[in-house]
């Protein structure tokens, strides 16, 4: 079969991470682009795209990262990580309406594949979007799937995205109405 086995993808990603450590962001991007030119394998490509997006964000090139992930999430519709990362970057960009679709795709893929890696964060981010967009029912429904009470401290957002901050947003909504 020409399906890549995850072992080889993982070891290739690990060796790339080793090569990237200590490189400047620009050199890292160049290295990732070299890998991309040499690869035909979808799983590996998706992982490379996530790394590249991360490097673009680190270089203050968020719009480019969002374009990259938008493009690749269409090319690799089954890559949960691409959809999740796109949703996360859009939330950081305060593009809550746009963020809901990739987060919903990630959640659907998670329930189909049983791979729960992004599950809590995806539901929590979507709950936050619904709260910001003034939809308390959807926000509460998503929150009911979140087991981890910790916040997503690595995402630049004010307030920090956590179950508590979502509930606070919903409380503020009630008071405004």
CSV table of C-alpha atoms in Angstrom, one decimal:
chain,number,residue,atom,x,y,z
A,1,UNK,CA,0.0,0.0,0.0
A,2,UNK,CA,1.2,3.6,-0.5
A,3,UNK,CA,-0.3,4.8,2.8
A,4,UNK,CA,2.6,6.1,4.8
A,5,UNK,CA,3.1,4.3,8.2
A,6,UNK,CA,3.0,6.7,11.1
A,7,UNK,CA,6.3,5.4,12.4
A,8,UNK,CA,8.1,6.8,9.4
A,9,UNK,CA,6.2,10.1,9.5
A,10,UNK,CA,7.0,10.5,13.3
A,11,UNK,CA,10.7,9.7,12.8
A,12,UNK,CA,11.0,12.1,9.9
A,13,UNK,CA,9.4,14.8,11.9
A,14,UNK,CA,11.6,14.1,14.9
A,15,UNK,CA,14.8,14.3,12.8
A,16,UNK,CA,13.6,17.5,11.1
A,17,UNK,CA,12.9,19.0,14.6
A,18,UNK,CA,16.5,18.1,15.5
A,19,UNK,CA,17.9,19.8,12.5
A,20,UNK,CA,15.7,22.9,13.1
A,21,UNK,CA,16.7,23.4,16.7
A,22,UNK,CA,19.1,26.3,16.9
A,23,UNK,CA,18.3,27.6,13.4
A,24,UNK,CA,16.9,31.1,12.8
A,25,UNK,CA,13.3,31.3,11.8
A,26,UNK,CA,14.2,32.2,8.3
A,27,UNK,CA,16.7,29.2,8.0
A,28,UNK,CA,14.0,27.0,9.5
A,29,UNK,CA,11.5,28.0,6.9
A,30,UNK,CA,14.0,27.3,4.2
A,31,UNK,CA,14.7,23.9,5.6
A,32,UNK,CA,10.9,23.1,5.8
A,33,UNK,CA,10.5,24.2,2.2
A,34,UNK,CA,13.3,21.9,1.1
A,35,UNK,CA,11.5,19.0,2.9
A,36,UNK,CA,8.2,20.0,1.2
A,37,UNK,CA,9.8,20.0,-2.2
A,38,UNK,CA,11.1,16.5,-1.6
A,39,UNK,CA,8.0,14.9,-0.2
A,40,UNK,CA,4.9,13.4,-1.8
A,41,UNK,CA,3.4,11.8,1.3
A,42,UNK,CA,0.2,13.4,2.6
A,43,UNK,CA,0.6,12.7,6.3
A,44,UNK,CA,4.1,14.0,6.3
A,45,UNK,CA,3.1,17.0,4.2
A,46,UNK,CA,0.4,17.9,6.7
A,47,UNK,CA,2.8,17.8,9.6
A,48,UNK,CA,5.3,19.9,7.6
A,49,UNK,CA,2.5,22.5,6.9
A,50,UNK,CA,1.8,22.7,10.6
A,51,UNK,CA,5.5,23.3,11.3
A,52,UNK,CA,5.7,25.9,8.5
A,53,UNK,CA,2.6,27.7,9.8
A,54,UNK,CA,4.2,27.8,13.3
A,55,UNK,CA,7.4,29.3,11.8
A,56,UNK,CA,5.4,31.9,9.8
A,57,UNK,CA,3.5,32.9,13.0
A,58,UNK,CA,6.9,33.2,14.8
A,59,UNK,CA,8.0,35.5,12.0
A,60,UNK,CA,4.9,37.7,12.4
A,61,UNK,CA,3.5,36.4,9.1
A,62,UNK,CA,0.1,35.3,10.5
A,63,UNK,CA,-1.9,36.1,7.4
A,64,UNK,CA,0.4,33.9,5.3
A,65,UNK,CA,0.1,31.1,7.9
A,66,UNK,CA,-3.7,31.3,7.7
A,67,UNK,CA,-3.6,31.2,3.9
A,68,UNK,CA,-1.3,28.2,4.0
A,69,UNK,CA,-3.5,26.3,6.4
A,70,UNK,CA,-6.7,27.2,4.5
A,71,UNK,CA,-5.2,25.9,1.3
A,72,UNK,CA,-3.8,22.7,2.8
A,73,UNK,CA,-6.9,21.9,4.9
A,74,UNK,CA,-8.8,21.8,1.6
A,75,UNK,CA,-6.0,19.6,0.0
A,76,UNK,CA,-5.8,17.3,3.1
A,77,UNK,CA,-9.4,17.2,4.3
A,78,UNK,CA,-8.7,14.3,6.7
A,79,UNK,CA,-5.9,16.0,8.6
A,80,UNK,CA,-7.4,17.0,11.9
A,81,UNK,CA,-4.3,19.0,12.9
A,82,UNK,CA,-4.5,21.3,10.0
A,83,UNK,CA,-8.2,22.2,10.6
A,84,UNK,CA,-7.6,22.6,14.3
A,85,UNK,CA,-4.5,24.9,13.8
A,86,UNK,CA,-6.4,27.0,11.3
A,87,UNK,CA,-9.2,27.4,13.8
A,88,UNK,CA,-6.8,28.3,16.6
A,89,UNK,CA,-5.0,30.9,14.4
A,90,UNK,CA,-8.3,32.4,13.3
A,91,UNK,CA,-9.4,32.7,17.0
A,92,UNK,CA,-6.2,34.5,17.8
A,93,UNK,CA,-7.0,36.8,14.9
A,94,UNK,CA,-10.5,37.4,16.5
A,95,UNK,CA,-12.1,36.0,13.3
A,96,UNK,CA,-14.6,34.0,15.3
A,97,UNK,CA,-17.1,33.5,12.5
A,98,UNK,CA,-14.4,32.1,10.2
A,99,UNK,CA,-12.9,29.9,13.0
A,100,UNK,CA,-16.1,27.9,13.6
A,101,UNK,CA,-15.9,25.9,10.4
A,102,UNK,CA,-12.4,24.5,10.7
A,103,UNK,CA,-13.0,23.8,14.4
A,104,UNK,CA,-16.2,22.0,13.5
A,105,UNK,CA,-14.4,20.0,10.8
A,106,UNK,CA,-11.7,19.0,13.4
A,107,UNK,CA,-14.3,18.0,15.9
A,108,UNK,CA,-16.1,15.9,13.3
A,109,UNK,CA,-12.8,14.2,12.3
A,110,UNK,CA,-12.0,13.5,16.0
A,111,UNK,CA,-15.3,11.8,16.6
A,112,UNK,CA,-14.9,9.8,13.4
A,113,UNK,CA,-11.3,8.7,14.0
A,114,UNK,CA,-11.4,8.5,17.8
A,115,UNK,CA,-8.1,10.4,17.9
A,116,UNK,CA,-8.8,12.7,20.8
A,117,UNK,CA,-5.6,14.7,20.7
A,118,UNK,CA,-7.2,18.1,19.9
A,119,UNK,CA,-10.7,17.3,21.3
A,120,UNK,CA,-10.8,19.4,24.5
A,121,UNK,CA,-9.1,22.4,22.9
A,122,UNK,CA,-11.3,22.2,19.7
A,123,UNK,CA,-14.5,22.2,21.7
A,124,UNK,CA,-13.2,24.9,24.1
A,125,UNK,CA,-12.2,27.1,21.2
A,126,UNK,CA,-15.5,26.7,19.5
A,127,UNK,CA,-17.4,27.4,22.7
A,128,UNK,CA,-15.3,30.6,23.0
A,129,UNK,CA,-16.3,31.6,19.5
A,130,UNK,CA,-20.0,30.9,20.1
A,131,UNK,CA,-19.8,32.9,23.3
A,132,UNK,CA,-18.0,35.8,21.5
A,133,UNK,CA,-20.7,35.6,18.7
A,134,UNK,CA,-23.5,35.7,21.3
A,135,UNK,CA,-24.8,32.1,20.9
A,136,UNK,CA,-25.1,30.8,24.5
A,137,UNK,CA,-26.8,27.5,23.6
A,138,UNK,CA,-24.0,26.4,21.3
A,139,UNK,CA,-21.3,27.6,23.7
A,140,UNK,CA,-22.8,25.6,26.6
A,141,UNK,CA,-23.2,22.5,24.4
A,142,UNK,CA,-19.6,22.7,23.4
A,143,UNK,CA,-18.4,23.3,27.0
A,144,UNK,CA,-20.2,20.1,28.1
A,145,UNK,CA,-17.6,18.2,26.0
A,146,UNK,CA,-14.6,19.9,27.7
A,147,UNK,CA,-13.0,17.8,30.4
A,148,UNK,CA,-9.9,19.7,31.1
A,149,UNK,CA,-10.6,22.8,33.2
A,150,UNK,CA,-7.2,24.4,32.3
A,151,UNK,CA,-7.0,27.4,30.0
A,152,UNK,CA,-5.4,27.4,26.5
A,153,UNK,CA,-2.6,29.7,27.8
A,154,UNK,CA,-0.5,29.4,24.6
A,155,UNK,CA,-3.2,31.1,22.5
A,156,UNK,CA,-3.0,34.9,22.6
A,157,UNK,CA,-6.5,36.0,23.7
A,158,UNK,CA,-7.9,38.3,26.3
A,159,UNK,CA,-9.2,36.8,28.5
A,160,UNK,CA,-7.3,33.6,28.4
A,161,UNK,CA,-9.5,31.0,26.8
A,162,UNK,CA,-10.7,28.6,29.5
A,163,UNK,CA,-14.0,27.1,30.6
A,164,UNK,CA,-14.2,29.8,33.3
A,165,UNK,CA,-13.7,32.7,30.8
A,166,UNK,CA,-16.3,31.2,28.5
A,167,UNK,CA,-18.8,31.1,31.4
A,168,UNK,CA,-17.9,34.6,32.3
A,169,UNK,CA,-18.5,35.8,28.7
A,170,UNK,CA,-21.9,34.1,28.8
A,171,UNK,CA,-22.7,35.8,32.1
A,172,UNK,CA,-21.8,39.2,30.5
A,173,UNK,CA,-24.1,38.3,27.6
A,174,UNK,CA,-27.1,37.8,29.9
A,175,UNK,CA,-26.4,41.1,31.6
A,176,UNK,CA,-26.3,43.0,28.3
A,177,UNK,CA,-29.7,41.6,27.2
